[in-house]
Structures are given as C-alpha cells and as structure tokens.
Tab-separated table of C-alpha atoms and ligand atoms in Angstrom:
chain	number	residue	atom	x	y	z
A	3	MET	CA	102.964	95.459	132.870
A	4	ASP	CA	100.024	94.406	134.981
A	5	ASN	CA	100.908	93.214	138.421
A	6	PRO	CA	101.886	89.521	138.151
A	7	HIS	CA	99.457	88.727	140.958
A	8	GLY	CA	96.569	90.148	138.933
A	9	ASP	CA	96.207	93.234	141.103
A	10	GLN	CA	93.071	95.011	139.882
A	11	ARG	CA	93.239	97.946	142.289
A	12	THR	CA	93.295	101.571	141.098
A	13	ARG	CA	96.732	102.364	139.697
A	14	PHE	CA	98.817	105.212	141.106
A	15	VAL	CA	102.217	106.437	139.964
A	16	VAL	CA	103.882	108.429	142.759
A	17	LEU	CA	106.398	111.188	141.946
A	18	ALA	CA	108.822	112.264	144.675
A	19	SER	CA	112.101	114.155	144.998
A	20	GLY	CA	113.065	113.779	148.630
A	21	THR	CA	113.200	111.477	151.593
A	22	GLY	CA	109.899	109.867	150.715
A	23	THR	CA	108.281	109.496	154.129
A	24	LEU	CA	104.919	110.305	152.555
A	25	LEU	CA	105.575	107.692	149.914
A	26	GLN	CA	106.452	105.221	152.685
A	27	SER	CA	103.028	105.718	154.266
A	28	LEU	CA	101.403	104.998	150.925
A	29	LEU	CA	103.564	101.917	150.348
A	30	ASN	CA	102.693	100.660	153.840
A	31	ALA	CA	98.984	101.201	153.242
A	32	ALA	CA	99.062	99.615	149.787
A	33	ALA	CA	100.826	96.519	151.175
A	34	ASP	CA	97.406	95.568	152.538
A	35	PRO	CA	95.518	93.940	149.646
A	36	GLY	CA	92.323	95.442	151.072
A	37	PHE	CA	93.601	98.968	150.400
A	38	PRO	CA	91.883	100.148	147.197
A	39	ALA	CA	94.980	101.639	145.503
A	40	GLN	CA	98.230	100.104	144.300
A	41	ILE	CA	101.492	101.967	143.713
A	42	VAL	CA	102.546	100.725	140.285
A	43	ALA	CA	105.742	102.804	140.018
A	44	VAL	CA	107.648	105.618	141.693
A	45	GLY	CA	109.330	108.330	139.636
A	46	ALA	CA	111.876	110.968	140.636
A	47	ASP	CA	113.725	113.873	139.065
A	48	VAL	CA	116.965	113.072	140.912
A	49	ASP	CA	118.648	109.696	141.126
A	50	ASP	CA	119.554	110.022	144.814
A	51	ALA	CA	115.989	110.541	146.069
A	52	MET	CA	115.541	108.278	149.093
A	53	ALA	CA	112.010	107.683	147.836
A	54	LEU	CA	113.520	105.466	145.111
A	55	ASP	CA	115.182	103.240	147.713
A	56	ARG	CA	111.942	102.982	149.684
A	57	ALA	CA	110.108	101.816	146.553
A	58	ALA	CA	112.852	99.377	145.557
A	59	GLN	CA	112.833	97.849	149.036
A	60	VAL	CA	109.275	96.661	148.534
A	61	GLY	CA	109.707	95.711	144.878
A	62	VAL	CA	107.913	98.706	143.381
A	63	PRO	CA	109.519	99.706	140.039
A	64	THR	CA	111.202	103.114	139.805
A	65	PHE	CA	112.210	105.563	137.101
A	66	VAL	CA	114.283	108.758	137.105
A	67	VAL	CA	113.891	111.630	134.636
A	68	PRO	CA	116.463	114.336	135.523
A	69	VAL	CA	115.839	117.813	134.124
A	70	SER	CA	119.569	118.153	133.392
A	71	ASP	CA	119.402	115.299	130.854
A	72	TYR	CA	117.223	117.353	128.502
A	73	ALA	CA	117.938	120.411	126.359
A	74	THR	CA	114.631	122.109	127.181
A	75	ARG	CA	111.911	121.938	129.826
A	76	SER	CA	109.558	120.823	127.113
A	77	ASP	CA	111.805	117.857	126.244
A	78	TRP	CA	111.938	116.937	129.926
A	79	ASP	CA	108.175	117.226	130.211
A	80	GLN	CA	107.708	114.895	127.221
A	81	ALA	CA	110.180	112.394	128.663
A	82	LEU	CA	108.477	112.436	132.059
A	83	THR	CA	105.094	111.883	130.438
A	84	SER	CA	106.458	108.936	128.434
A	85	ALA	CA	108.022	107.420	131.551
A	86	ILE	CA	104.711	107.719	133.408
A	87	ASP	CA	102.777	106.314	130.440
A	88	GLN	CA	104.701	103.035	130.714
A	89	TRP	CA	102.783	102.319	133.899
A	90	ASN	CA	99.327	103.117	132.601
A	91	PRO	CA	98.251	104.874	135.805
A	92	ASP	CA	94.714	105.922	136.671
A	93	TRP	CA	96.158	108.681	138.872
A	94	ILE	CA	99.442	110.421	139.598
A	95	PHE	CA	100.276	111.502	143.149
A	96	CYS	CA	103.035	114.069	143.728
A	97	ALA	CA	104.452	113.300	147.180
A	98	GLY	CA	107.038	116.032	147.544
A	99	PHE	CA	107.924	116.256	143.837
A	100	MET	CA	109.842	119.524	143.673
A	101	ARG	CA	109.322	120.240	139.962
A	102	ILE	CA	106.525	122.038	138.204
A	103	LEU	CA	104.866	119.672	135.767
A	104	GLY	CA	104.724	120.731	132.123
A	105	SER	CA	101.897	120.861	129.643
A	106	ALA	CA	102.460	117.379	128.198
A	107	THR	CA	101.908	115.740	131.596
A	108	LEU	CA	99.105	118.123	132.553
A	109	THR	CA	97.260	117.533	129.280
A	110	LYS	CA	97.633	113.766	129.245
A	111	TYR	CA	96.607	113.371	132.880
A	112	ALA	CA	94.278	116.353	133.233
A	113	GLY	CA	92.196	116.124	136.404
A	114	ARG	CA	94.079	113.009	137.509
A	115	ILE	CA	97.162	114.510	139.179
A	116	ILE	CA	97.072	115.111	142.931
A	117	ASN	CA	99.596	117.150	144.880
A	118	THR	CA	100.201	117.381	148.595
A	119	HIS	CA	101.227	120.771	149.918
A	120	PRO	CA	102.445	121.543	153.472
A	121	ALA	CA	100.164	124.531	154.141
A	122	LEU	CA	96.482	125.397	154.066
A	123	LEU	CA	96.141	126.666	150.500
A	124	PRO	CA	95.533	129.233	149.157
A	125	SER	CA	97.827	130.518	151.926
A	126	PHE	CA	101.526	129.970	151.434
A	127	PRO	CA	101.876	128.381	147.997
A	128	GLY	CA	105.332	127.599	146.630
A	129	ALA	CA	108.424	125.739	147.726
A	130	HIS	CA	108.852	127.329	151.195
A	131	ALA	CA	105.355	126.964	152.589
A	132	VAL	CA	106.350	125.966	156.128
A	133	ARG	CA	108.949	128.738	156.456
A	134	ASP	CA	106.513	131.278	155.018
A	135	ALA	CA	103.712	130.286	157.411
A	136	LEU	CA	106.071	130.464	160.376
A	137	GLY	CA	107.462	133.790	159.204
A	138	TYR	CA	104.001	135.258	158.816
A	139	GLY	CA	103.104	134.251	162.345
A	140	VAL	CA	99.972	132.211	161.683
A	141	ARG	CA	98.770	130.151	164.642
A	142	VAL	CA	97.243	127.414	162.503
A	143	THR	CA	98.672	125.984	159.298
A	144	GLY	CA	98.360	122.450	157.914
A	145	CYS	CA	98.353	120.494	154.699
A	146	THR	CA	96.319	120.358	151.515
A	147	MET	CA	95.590	117.673	148.939
A	148	HIS	CA	94.681	119.315	145.655
A	149	LEU	CA	94.420	118.641	141.966
A	150	ILE	CA	97.237	120.085	139.900
A	151	ASP	CA	96.422	122.665	137.249
A	152	GLU	CA	98.682	125.030	135.256
A	153	GLY	CA	99.393	127.252	138.260
A	154	VAL	CA	101.647	126.707	141.265
A	155	ASP	CA	99.539	125.121	144.040
A	156	THR	CA	96.367	126.664	142.612
A	157	GLY	CA	94.255	123.639	141.625
A	158	PRO	CA	90.933	122.625	143.207
A	159	ILE	CA	91.262	121.546	146.835
A	160	ILE	CA	90.282	117.964	147.698
A	161	ALA	CA	91.103	117.762	151.421
A	162	GLN	CA	92.825	119.735	154.162
A	163	SER	CA	94.008	119.092	157.690
A	164	PRO	CA	94.942	121.787	160.251
A	165	VAL	CA	98.078	121.808	162.400
A	166	HIS	CA	98.614	124.251	165.289
A	167	VAL	CA	101.810	126.286	165.386
A	168	ASP	CA	103.551	126.144	168.780
A	169	ALA	CA	105.477	129.102	170.176
A	170	SER	CA	108.604	126.930	170.290
A	171	ASP	CA	108.334	125.733	166.668
A	172	ASP	CA	111.093	126.151	164.148
A	173	GLU	CA	110.688	125.207	160.492
A	174	SER	CA	111.862	121.665	161.070
A	175	SER	CA	109.626	120.851	164.064
A	176	LEU	CA	106.589	122.406	162.401
A	177	HIS	CA	107.223	120.608	159.111
A	178	GLU	CA	107.553	117.307	160.947
A	179	ARG	CA	104.117	117.746	162.590
A	180	ILE	CA	102.637	118.836	159.276
A	181	LYS	CA	104.075	115.737	157.625
A	182	MET	CA	102.428	113.552	160.268
A	183	ALA	CA	99.086	115.083	159.308
A	184	GLU	CA	100.010	114.917	155.625
A	185	ARG	CA	100.764	111.199	155.731
A	186	SER	CA	97.386	110.215	157.107
A	187	LEU	CA	95.523	112.714	154.928
A	188	ALA	CA	97.342	111.389	151.834
A	189	VAL	CA	96.538	107.767	152.658
A	190	GLY	CA	92.884	108.598	153.338
A	191	THR	CA	92.520	110.759	150.251
A	192	ILE	CA	94.082	108.182	147.963
A	193	ALA	CA	91.925	105.416	149.399
A	194	ALA	CA	88.784	107.488	148.887
A	195	ILE	CA	89.692	108.565	145.354
A	196	ALA	CA	90.704	105.037	144.383
A	197	SER	CA	87.296	103.808	145.520
A	198	ARG	CA	85.017	106.619	144.435
A	199	GLY	CA	86.902	108.988	142.118
A	200	CYS	CA	86.843	112.752	142.366
A	201	VAL	CA	84.317	115.174	140.900
A	202	VAL	CA	85.301	118.720	139.952
A	203	ASP	CA	82.747	121.518	139.748
A	204	GLY	CA	84.525	124.784	139.046
A	205	ARG	CA	86.826	125.479	141.990
A	206	ARG	CA	85.275	122.719	144.034
A	207	ALA	CA	86.584	119.165	144.032
A	208	TYR	CA	84.857	116.462	146.027
A	209	ILE	CA	84.931	112.732	146.458
A	210	PRO	CA	81.385	111.408	145.951
B	22	GRF	C1	105.956	117.163	152.212
B	22	GRF	O1	105.743	118.066	153.260
B	22	GRF	C2	105.446	117.709	150.927
B	22	GRF	O2	104.254	118.382	151.019
B	22	GRF	C3	106.566	118.646	150.607
B	22	GRF	O3	107.701	117.854	150.794
B	22	GRF	C4	107.429	116.992	151.892
B	22	GRF	C5	107.795	115.607	151.469
B	22	GRF	O4	108.308	114.910	152.552
B	22	GRF	N1	106.456	119.303	149.368
B	22	GRF	P1	108.896	113.451	152.389
B	22	GRF	O5	109.995	113.503	151.347
B	22	GRF	O6	107.792	112.555	151.950
B	22	GRF	O7	109.392	113.113	153.748
C-alpha cells in the first residue's frame, strides 16, 4: 500500500463530497515532492463527486462509501472507518465532506481529523455558513481549519483567514472568495501539520 516510489511523506486521506477545488489545490501542492504531505487516497460519500475525478486524473486512489448502502448510520460509520484504514493515514482532511463523522471514525482518528469550514468559527457553524453570514450582515467572514470533535464545527481551531464581505456580494460570489482563501490556508495548514504536527491544549490547538 505504500507509494511505489517509496514516498515517506506524511500520509493524508482527503474526504470530499463536492466539486473538489480545495482537493485540487492539495493535489497540486502535493505533486511537488518537496511538499511535506502526500494524498494517499480520496474518499467520498457520493459516487458522482467531482473530487473523485480530480483524484483519478492524477492517479490518486479513490473510494466511495454512500450512506444509502447501509442500514444504519453506525454501519456506515464503521464502513467509512474501514475504508480509511486501508490507507493507513497519519491524518484525515475533510475538504467539503458534507457528512457528520460517526464515533468509529472519531475514536480511531481522534485528534487527527481536520475540517475546513467557510466561516470564522464559532460564528456560523453548519452547512449554510456562507448564506448565514451574508444573511446576518457581517462585514468580515472567512474560513477556519479546525480539528473535528463530536460536535458540529466545534473542535479546536488551528488556523483562520478573514475575507471581507462586499456590498454587492451574493452567496456564490462570497463563497468563491472564501474558497480562494480556504485553498491557500488548507495547503499551508497541511504543510505545517505534516512537518510539525499539532498540539492541543484544551480549546487551543497550535502547530509547534
Ligand atoms: C468549501 O467552502 C468547504 O469549506 C465547504 O465546501 C466547500 C468545498 O468546495 N464545506 P470544493 O468542493 O472544494 O470546491
């Protein structure tokens, strides 16, 4: 299962549900052998996620674990954990994975699952963060890299980047600018964690 070229870099499995532009930034960065992380596999919960095509295009293995294939959430959670286990990752990165992870995954990979969220947490958690920020009328929003815990977007914050809201913004234009910030923050955060790890002290997470 090790990379045939003997790639010794820190191993990341990326989970994604959507178009995968964040994943693409990570794949582009990891194509440089000097980047300290490798993407060993990409997993999705839907078989038409464009993220899967992006991975396949550069020869990164993929797997799909659809919720609808399992009788219970717990069965799905176990199956997802087993699928991830095949790739022996050091870290998991959720790049727009629109499912809440279950206890099997959270227990097995405790403290080693990173999520990216398109708002400045703890403001605007949940699946409609960009719409909610716009609706509230904030002038600055942004993106957050955080560790995943049992809550929804509640885990310790690793890194954040601000994005100004323009008067002319709609959800789509604002999300696109947030994703630009998100892509570079994700690449930088993964590089730093791959090189130096991440220390958690209560609510505070930092890269030493
Ligand atoms: C990102 O904004 C992520 O935070 C959100 O979904 C978006 C993923 O975009 N949950 P893409 O699929 O990588 O383009």
